[in-house]
Short mmCIF file of C-alpha atoms in Angstrom, two decimals:
data_model
loop_
_atom_site.label_atom_id
_atom_site.label_comp_id
_atom_site.label_asym_id
_atom_site.label_seq_id
_atom_site.Cartn_x
_atom_site.Cartn_y
_atom_site.Cartn_z
CA UNK A 24 54.72 128.98 191.77
CA UNK A 25 57.77 128.36 189.93
CA UNK A 26 55.66 126.95 186.39
CA UNK A 27 52.77 128.96 187.14
CA UNK A 28 55.23 132.17 186.50
CA UNK A 29 56.09 130.44 183.39
CA UNK A 30 53.38 129.52 181.96
CA UNK A 31 52.32 132.73 182.18
CA UNK A 32 55.18 134.58 180.33
CA UNK A 33 54.46 132.68 177.51
CA UNK A 34 51.03 132.43 177.71
CA UNK A 35 51.56 136.64 178.21
CA UNK A 36 53.28 136.35 174.26
CA UNK A 37 51.03 134.38 172.66
CA UNK A 38 48.60 137.16 174.07
CA UNK A 39 50.28 139.70 172.17
CA UNK A 40 50.82 137.62 169.29
CA UNK A 41 47.20 136.95 169.40
CA UNK A 42 46.25 140.70 169.91
CA UNK A 43 48.65 141.64 167.29
CA UNK A 44 47.70 139.49 165.25
CA UNK A 45 43.67 140.75 165.23
CA UNK A 46 44.71 143.96 164.32
CA UNK A 47 46.29 142.76 161.03
CA UNK A 48 43.17 141.23 160.64
CA UNK A 49 40.92 144.13 161.52
CA UNK A 50 43.47 146.58 159.60
CA UNK A 51 43.87 144.08 155.70
CA UNK A 52 40.39 142.46 155.63
CA UNK A 53 38.67 145.31 156.76
CA UNK A 54 35.70 145.43 160.46
CA UNK A 55 32.84 143.77 157.92
CA UNK A 56 35.50 140.63 156.56
CA UNK A 57 37.33 140.15 160.03
CA UNK A 58 34.13 139.68 161.67
CA UNK A 59 33.14 136.68 159.35
CA UNK A 60 36.90 135.73 160.09
CA UNK A 61 35.57 135.69 163.60
CA UNK A 62 32.06 134.61 162.97
CA UNK A 63 33.77 131.22 161.09
CA UNK A 64 36.98 131.28 163.67
CA UNK A 65 33.81 130.48 166.06
CA UNK A 66 32.03 128.58 164.74
CA UNK A 67 34.71 125.83 163.94
CA UNK A 68 35.77 125.95 167.83
CA UNK A 69 32.34 124.98 167.69
CA UNK A 70 32.16 122.42 165.41
CA UNK A 71 35.47 121.26 167.02
CA UNK A 72 33.64 120.65 170.72
CA UNK A 73 30.77 118.43 169.13
CA UNK A 74 32.98 115.87 167.45
CA UNK A 75 35.49 115.59 170.34
CA UNK A 76 32.41 114.57 172.64
CA UNK A 77 34.83 115.76 175.37
CA UNK A 78 38.04 113.07 174.78
CA UNK A 79 40.13 116.03 175.73
CA UNK A 80 38.98 116.51 179.09
CA UNK A 81 38.84 112.78 179.69
CA UNK A 82 42.44 112.09 177.39
CA UNK A 83 43.97 114.31 180.40
CA UNK A 84 42.19 112.73 183.78
CA UNK A 85 42.92 109.19 182.89
CA UNK A 86 46.87 110.05 182.15
CA UNK A 87 47.00 112.50 184.60
CA UNK A 88 45.93 109.35 186.92
CA UNK A 89 48.32 107.30 184.95
CA UNK A 90 51.38 107.93 183.59
CA UNK A 91 53.44 105.31 184.73
CA UNK A 92 51.09 102.51 182.16
CA UNK A 93 52.76 103.57 179.13
CA UNK A 94 50.89 101.06 177.14
CA UNK A 95 47.63 102.63 178.91
CA UNK A 96 48.20 106.40 177.56
CA UNK A 97 49.14 104.58 174.01
CA UNK A 98 45.65 103.10 174.00
CA UNK A 99 43.66 105.85 175.00
CA UNK A 100 45.15 108.22 172.76
CA UNK A 101 44.97 106.62 169.69
CA UNK A 102 41.92 105.54 170.78
CA UNK A 103 40.45 108.27 170.91
CA UNK A 104 41.86 109.48 167.56
CA UNK A 105 39.97 106.93 165.80
CA UNK A 106 36.28 108.04 167.75
CA UNK A 107 36.91 111.91 166.80
CA UNK A 108 37.64 110.97 163.36
CA UNK A 109 34.17 108.59 162.43
CA UNK A 110 32.37 111.71 165.07
CA UNK A 111 34.61 113.88 161.85
CA UNK A 112 32.00 112.56 159.16
CA UNK A 113 29.29 111.71 160.98
CA UNK A 114 29.22 115.82 161.50
CA UNK A 115 29.84 116.65 158.13
CA UNK A 116 26.79 114.60 156.89
CA UNK A 117 25.22 117.31 159.79
CA UNK A 118 26.17 120.28 158.51
CA UNK A 119 26.44 119.05 154.25
CA UNK A 120 22.30 119.14 154.80
CA UNK A 121 22.61 122.33 157.05
CA UNK A 122 24.01 124.64 154.38
CA UNK A 123 21.11 123.37 152.20
CA UNK A 124 18.48 126.03 153.91
CA UNK A 125 21.57 129.64 154.16
CA UNK A 126 22.85 128.27 157.17
CA UNK A 127 24.86 130.23 159.21
CA UNK A 128 24.86 132.98 156.60
CA UNK A 129 28.15 134.18 157.43
CA UNK A 130 29.12 131.27 155.54
CA UNK A 131 27.34 131.04 152.96
CA UNK A 132 27.24 133.88 151.98
CA UNK A 133 31.07 134.21 151.32
CA UNK A 134 30.66 130.77 149.68
CA UNK A 135 33.38 129.11 152.61
CA UNK A 136 31.48 126.58 153.36
CA UNK A 137 34.94 123.50 152.18
CA UNK A 138 36.93 126.35 154.11
CA UNK A 139 35.48 125.71 157.28
CA UNK A 140 34.59 121.74 156.94
CA UNK A 141 38.35 120.59 155.75
CA UNK A 142 39.71 123.16 159.16
CA UNK A 143 38.00 121.95 161.45
CA UNK A 144 39.55 118.30 161.87
CA UNK A 145 42.91 119.15 162.13
CA UNK A 146 41.62 122.44 164.80
CA UNK A 147 40.11 119.74 166.53
CA UNK A 148 42.71 117.00 166.62
CA UNK A 149 44.83 119.81 167.97
CA UNK A 150 43.14 120.82 170.78
CA UNK A 151 42.84 116.77 171.52
CA UNK A 152 46.67 116.88 171.25
CA UNK A 153 47.21 120.33 173.99
CA UNK A 154 44.99 117.57 176.35
CA UNK A 155 46.94 115.27 176.15
CA UNK A 156 50.41 116.57 175.60
CA UNK A 157 49.27 118.57 179.22
CA UNK A 158 48.99 115.27 181.16
CA UNK A 159 52.27 114.30 180.24
CA UNK A 160 53.73 117.71 182.07
CA UNK A 161 54.31 118.88 178.76
CA UNK A 162 53.19 122.04 179.28
CA UNK A 163 55.16 124.45 176.42
CA UNK A 164 53.78 121.87 173.49
CA UNK A 165 49.84 122.33 175.74
CA UNK A 166 50.08 125.94 175.08
CA UNK A 167 51.51 125.35 171.67
CA UNK A 168 48.39 123.43 170.43
CA UNK A 169 46.13 125.52 172.28
CA UNK A 170 45.89 127.45 169.23
CA UNK A 171 48.23 129.52 169.75
CA UNK A 172 51.15 127.83 167.12
CA UNK A 173 48.98 128.81 164.53
CA UNK A 174 47.93 132.60 165.64
CA UNK A 175 52.34 132.34 165.54
CA UNK A 176 52.18 130.90 162.40
CA UNK A 177 49.12 133.44 160.59
CA UNK A 178 51.38 136.56 161.93
CA UNK A 179 54.34 136.35 160.26
CA UNK A 180 52.17 135.08 157.32
CA UNK A 181 51.09 139.09 157.69
CA UNK A 182 54.42 140.16 158.06
CA UNK A 183 55.43 139.18 155.32
CA UNK A 184 52.27 140.44 153.51
CA UNK A 185 51.13 136.70 152.12
CA UNK A 186 47.61 137.12 153.55
CA UNK A 187 45.80 140.62 151.76
CA UNK A 188 42.19 138.74 151.61
CA UNK A 189 39.66 136.33 153.77
CA UNK A 190 40.38 133.69 151.58
CA UNK A 191 44.36 132.73 151.45
CA UNK A 192 43.35 133.14 155.43
CA UNK A 193 41.51 130.96 156.01
CA UNK A 194 43.47 128.05 153.03
CA UNK A 195 46.96 128.78 155.67
CA UNK A 196 45.00 128.19 158.96
CA UNK A 197 43.89 124.64 157.42
CA UNK A 198 47.71 124.17 156.71
CA UNK A 199 49.17 125.68 159.53
CA UNK A 200 46.77 123.44 161.27
CA UNK A 201 47.40 120.29 159.66
CA UNK A 202 50.98 120.92 159.84
CA UNK A 203 50.43 120.53 163.57
CA UNK A 204 48.75 117.95 163.48
CA UNK A 205 51.47 115.30 162.32
CA UNK A 206 54.45 117.21 164.40
CA UNK A 207 52.05 117.06 167.59
CA UNK A 208 51.84 113.23 167.21
CA UNK A 209 55.33 112.58 166.14
CA UNK A 210 56.62 114.90 169.18
CA UNK A 211 54.44 112.75 171.31
CA UNK A 212 55.30 109.45 170.66
CA UNK A 213 58.77 109.95 170.45
CA UNK A 214 58.79 110.70 173.56
CA UNK A 215 56.39 108.31 174.63
CA UNK A 216 57.50 105.10 173.19
CA UNK A 217 54.05 103.73 170.90
CA UNK A 218 52.71 100.45 171.58
CA UNK A 219 49.54 99.56 170.02
CA UNK A 220 47.91 98.16 173.41
CA UNK A 221 44.25 98.47 172.38
CA UNK A 222 43.56 96.23 174.68
CA UNK A 223 44.09 98.78 177.47
CA UNK A 224 41.03 100.51 177.39
CA UNK A 225 37.66 100.18 175.23
CA UNK A 226 35.54 102.56 173.25
CA UNK A 227 32.53 102.11 174.83
CA UNK A 228 34.20 102.71 178.80
CA UNK A 229 36.39 105.86 176.90
CA UNK A 230 33.25 107.40 175.60
CA UNK A 231 30.77 107.02 179.06
CA UNK A 232 33.60 109.04 180.38
CA UNK A 233 33.74 111.44 178.30
CA UNK A 234 29.44 111.91 177.35
CA UNK A 235 29.11 114.28 180.81
CA UNK A 236 32.25 116.22 179.08
CA UNK A 237 31.07 116.33 176.38
CA UNK A 238 27.59 117.55 176.63
CA UNK A 239 29.06 120.53 179.25
CA UNK A 240 31.12 121.94 177.34
CA UNK A 241 29.33 121.40 173.85
CA UNK A 242 26.91 123.57 175.55
CA UNK A 243 30.00 126.51 175.76
CA UNK A 244 30.57 126.44 173.05
CA UNK A 245 27.54 126.35 171.52
CA UNK A 246 26.77 129.23 174.28
CA UNK A 247 29.50 130.78 172.68
CA UNK A 248 28.99 131.13 169.13
CA UNK A 249 25.29 131.80 170.04
CA UNK A 250 26.77 134.94 171.13
CA UNK A 251 28.34 135.62 167.79
CA UNK A 252 25.94 134.06 165.55
CA UNK A 253 22.35 136.10 167.14
CA UNK A 254 24.99 139.44 167.11
CA UNK A 255 25.17 139.00 163.11
CA UNK A 256 21.58 137.48 162.42
CA UNK A 257 20.40 141.16 164.13
CA UNK A 258 22.91 143.13 163.42
CA UNK A 259 25.43 143.17 161.07
CA UNK A 260 29.28 141.22 161.01
CA UNK A 261 30.64 144.60 161.97
CA UNK A 262 29.20 144.64 165.05
CA UNK A 263 30.62 140.27 165.38
CA UNK A 264 33.68 141.97 164.98
CA UNK A 265 33.51 145.22 167.87
CA UNK A 266 32.46 141.50 169.98
CA UNK A 267 35.48 139.41 168.94
CA UNK A 268 37.88 141.76 169.40
CA UNK A 269 37.47 142.96 172.85
CA UNK A 270 36.53 139.14 173.68
CA UNK A 271 40.04 139.00 172.29
CA UNK A 272 41.42 141.68 174.71
CA UNK A 273 39.62 141.10 178.14
CA UNK A 274 40.37 137.08 177.88
CA UNK A 275 44.40 138.26 177.49
CA UNK A 276 43.45 137.99 181.33
CA UNK A 277 43.09 134.30 180.33
CA UNK A 278 46.25 133.49 180.53
CA UNK A 279 45.58 133.40 184.13
CA UNK A 280 43.09 130.98 183.64
CA UNK A 281 45.06 128.88 181.80
CA UNK A 282 48.23 129.19 183.93
CA UNK A 283 46.99 128.53 187.66
CA UNK A 284 44.25 125.57 185.68
CA UNK A 285 47.14 123.87 183.82
CA UNK A 286 49.66 123.79 186.71
CA UNK A 287 47.32 123.02 189.09
CA UNK A 288 45.44 119.97 187.00
CA UNK A 289 47.67 117.90 187.39
CA UNK A 290 48.94 118.08 191.24
CA UNK A 291 45.27 117.64 191.99
CA UNK A 292 44.56 114.33 189.72
CA UNK A 293 47.88 113.33 192.15
CA UNK A 294 46.49 114.47 195.69
CA UNK A 295 43.54 112.48 194.07
CA UNK A 296 45.07 109.94 193.09
CA UNK A 297 46.53 109.36 196.52
CA UNK A 298 43.87 109.83 198.88
CA UNK A 299 45.05 113.39 200.59
CA UNK A 300 41.96 115.43 201.24
CA UNK A 301 44.25 117.90 203.01
CA UNK A 302 46.81 117.98 200.95
CA UNK A 303 44.14 118.42 198.21
CA UNK A 304 42.47 121.20 200.40
CA UNK A 305 45.45 123.09 200.70
CA UNK A 306 46.11 122.70 196.83
CA UNK A 307 43.06 124.24 195.46
CA UNK A 308 42.81 127.35 198.03
CA UNK A 309 47.02 128.41 196.53
CA UNK A 310 45.21 127.38 193.62
CA UNK A 311 43.16 130.67 193.96
CA UNK A 312 44.92 132.93 195.70
CA UNK A 313 47.32 132.55 192.97
CA UNK A 314 45.45 133.48 190.99
CA UNK A 315 43.66 135.78 192.61
CA UNK A 316 47.09 138.01 193.04
CA UNK A 317 47.72 138.62 189.15
CA UNK A 318 44.19 138.81 187.79
CA UNK A 319 42.76 141.80 190.06
CA UNK A 320 46.00 144.01 188.87
CA UNK A 321 45.39 143.17 185.09
CA UNK A 322 41.83 143.39 185.09
CA UNK A 323 42.53 147.06 186.67
CA UNK A 324 45.27 147.90 184.06
CA UNK A 325 42.52 146.71 181.27
CA UNK A 326 39.96 148.78 182.15
CA UNK A 327 41.99 152.47 183.33
CA UNK A 328 43.82 151.73 179.41
CA UNK A 329 40.38 150.79 177.35
CA UNK A 330 40.45 153.11 174.94
CA UNK A 331 44.11 153.48 174.41
CA UNK A 332 44.11 149.94 173.67
CA UNK A 333 40.95 150.23 171.51
CA UNK A 334 42.33 153.11 168.97
CA UNK A 335 45.36 150.24 168.27
CA UNK A 336 43.35 148.98 165.65
CA UNK A 337 39.87 152.95 164.71
CA UNK A 338 38.18 155.32 165.20
CA UNK A 339 35.03 153.28 164.97
CA UNK A 340 36.92 150.53 167.78
CA UNK A 341 37.98 152.60 170.58
CA UNK A 342 33.78 153.87 170.95
CA UNK A 343 33.29 150.02 171.79
CA UNK A 344 35.42 150.61 175.63
CA UNK A 345 32.60 150.14 178.09
CA UNK A 346 32.08 146.45 175.28
CA UNK A 347 35.34 145.93 176.66
CA UNK A 348 35.43 147.61 180.91
CA UNK A 349 32.52 144.94 181.34
CA UNK A 350 34.31 142.21 179.22
CA UNK A 351 37.24 142.77 181.62
CA UNK A 352 34.99 142.91 184.79
CA UNK A 353 33.34 139.26 183.64
CA UNK A 354 37.62 137.53 183.32
CA UNK A 355 37.51 136.99 187.25
CA UNK A 356 34.54 134.92 187.77
CA UNK A 357 35.17 132.84 184.76
CA UNK A 358 38.29 132.19 186.61
CA UNK A 359 36.74 130.57 189.68
CA UNK A 360 34.34 128.76 187.41
CA UNK A 361 37.44 127.54 186.03
CA UNK A 362 39.22 126.25 188.74
CA UNK A 363 36.48 124.82 190.73
CA UNK A 364 35.25 122.20 187.21
CA UNK A 365 39.04 121.33 187.19
CA UNK A 366 39.01 120.32 190.56
CA UNK A 367 35.66 118.11 190.32
CA UNK A 368 36.74 116.66 187.37
CA UNK A 369 39.15 115.12 189.51
CA UNK A 370 37.20 114.76 192.21
CA UNK A 371 35.04 112.86 189.76
CA UNK A 372 31.76 115.03 190.04
CA UNK A 373 31.38 115.00 186.72
CA UNK A 374 27.80 114.49 186.20
CA UNK A 375 27.59 117.75 188.58
CA UNK A 376 30.04 119.51 185.62
CA UNK A 377 27.48 118.75 183.12
CA UNK A 378 24.33 119.78 184.93
CA UNK A 379 25.65 122.85 186.45
CA UNK A 380 27.37 124.12 182.82
CA UNK A 381 24.20 122.60 181.32
CA UNK A 382 20.83 124.23 182.97
CA UNK A 383 23.86 127.88 183.72
CA UNK A 384 24.18 127.64 179.66
CA UNK A 385 20.66 126.83 178.72
CA UNK A 386 19.12 130.03 180.90
CA UNK A 387 22.63 131.95 179.09
CA UNK A 388 21.23 131.48 175.81
CA UNK A 389 17.43 132.16 176.30
CA UNK A 390 19.10 135.61 178.17
CA UNK A 391 21.19 135.73 175.39
CA UNK A 392 18.03 136.59 172.59
CA UNK A 393 16.45 139.15 174.52
CA UNK A 394 19.39 141.62 175.32
CA UNK A 395 20.96 140.80 172.06
CA UNK A 396 17.91 142.18 170.00
CA UNK A 397 17.70 144.51 172.86
CA UNK A 398 21.29 145.85 173.56
CA UNK A 399 23.94 144.40 170.42
CA UNK A 400 26.66 143.69 171.80
CA UNK A 401 26.28 144.72 174.86
CA UNK A 402 23.11 142.62 175.63
CA UNK A 403 26.02 139.75 174.28
CA UNK A 404 28.69 140.69 177.38
CA UNK A 405 26.07 141.28 180.13
CA UNK A 406 25.18 137.45 179.58
CA UNK A 407 28.33 136.24 179.99
CA UNK A 408 28.65 138.47 183.30
CA UNK A 409 25.11 136.50 184.14
CA UNK A 410 27.23 132.57 183.23
CA UNK A 411 29.79 133.17 184.48
CA UNK A 412 29.32 134.27 187.96
CA UNK A 413 26.29 131.89 188.25
CA UNK A 414 29.26 128.78 187.13
CA UNK A 415 31.15 130.47 189.66
CA UNK A 416 29.90 130.00 192.22
CA UNK A 417 27.96 127.23 192.19
CA UNK A 418 31.27 125.47 191.31
CA UNK A 419 32.63 126.78 194.09
CA UNK A 420 30.01 125.86 196.40
CA UNK A 421 29.74 122.29 195.31
CA UNK A 422 33.87 122.77 196.25
CA UNK A 423 34.38 123.85 199.94
CA UNK A 424 31.04 121.33 200.39
CA UNK A 425 32.91 118.12 199.06
CA UNK A 426 36.16 118.66 200.35
CA UNK A 427 34.69 119.70 203.28
CA UNK A 428 32.77 115.76 203.11
CA UNK A 429 36.40 114.56 202.17
CA UNK A 430 38.60 116.15 205.14
CA UNK A 431 36.14 115.51 207.79
CA UNK A 432 36.33 111.73 207.01
#
């Protein structure tokens, strides 16, 4: 509980940074250009998930279950980085072909192709480091490497008036990510004695174990990007800005998802390794209670003050308060799905996670086309609610079934 509260406080501070940063981005760049920036950030996140091949989540699992095997931890991290680097160069080749067809439009029309390409690799490596730090119980660094460190540096840059256009913003975005990559590897191997023990884990096995998580994660990230893509394609970059800002505000509630899952994921792994099914069941229900305890009042506050929050941006954003309310309502559903997926992963149910994620996200993508075409950003928000509801229901149902089987053995 103490760790959850500590992470909530730090994550809460980081969300304030993210919120303030988004305000500055909108005010400095304007609604249209800020929409282009948010589009690029979404595209980078999707690209990172495709390049990472599910290695991050698998890395978390392997480190959590093998914390005493230092050489194994070194080996699996270095192998993951090597595979990820090869994947990145393959991605560049595919991306270069796509650019010839003027896709993605928001990137090509603003001549930002090179900026996007060079940002993707360090961004992806930082996500991998975040999982590695979580696995060795370095939760502060785990939080720092979930893009929060970069956001803090960008905020300082805005406050110092170093940024006045999107090109400068993206240049600094790259350098801050790159600097954190260097710092992260130095820090990780300073605390975890470095040894070259590549024979401890085979690349083929690593990819095989990561693949189910890769499919589910890349489809989920594709879904997130598709919402932005369709909003821009059918409507405008300004609408992208509205949706992105409201989603960023609503996902401030993800501090609960993040903090509870980060603390309990490692605990789930430890209990599974000990075959302590009763303890696992208790820990699972406790995680749900802790999450709901923080989520409900936070969501109510967000809903009640939705207009006030949006007025901080500009008068155009105030009219989007209903959009913000819908996205706020979706967050508790997201939490249930997150906890369910973490415990299923520790129970080695990656195939089930893959199947429900692929099925639900593909259905959601198809639904989003019609909803966004007809209702713009509100259609995107409704699609998110449908998506979170289905994942929460299916994952929780599976968790209860597996735990019932294990405790009755």
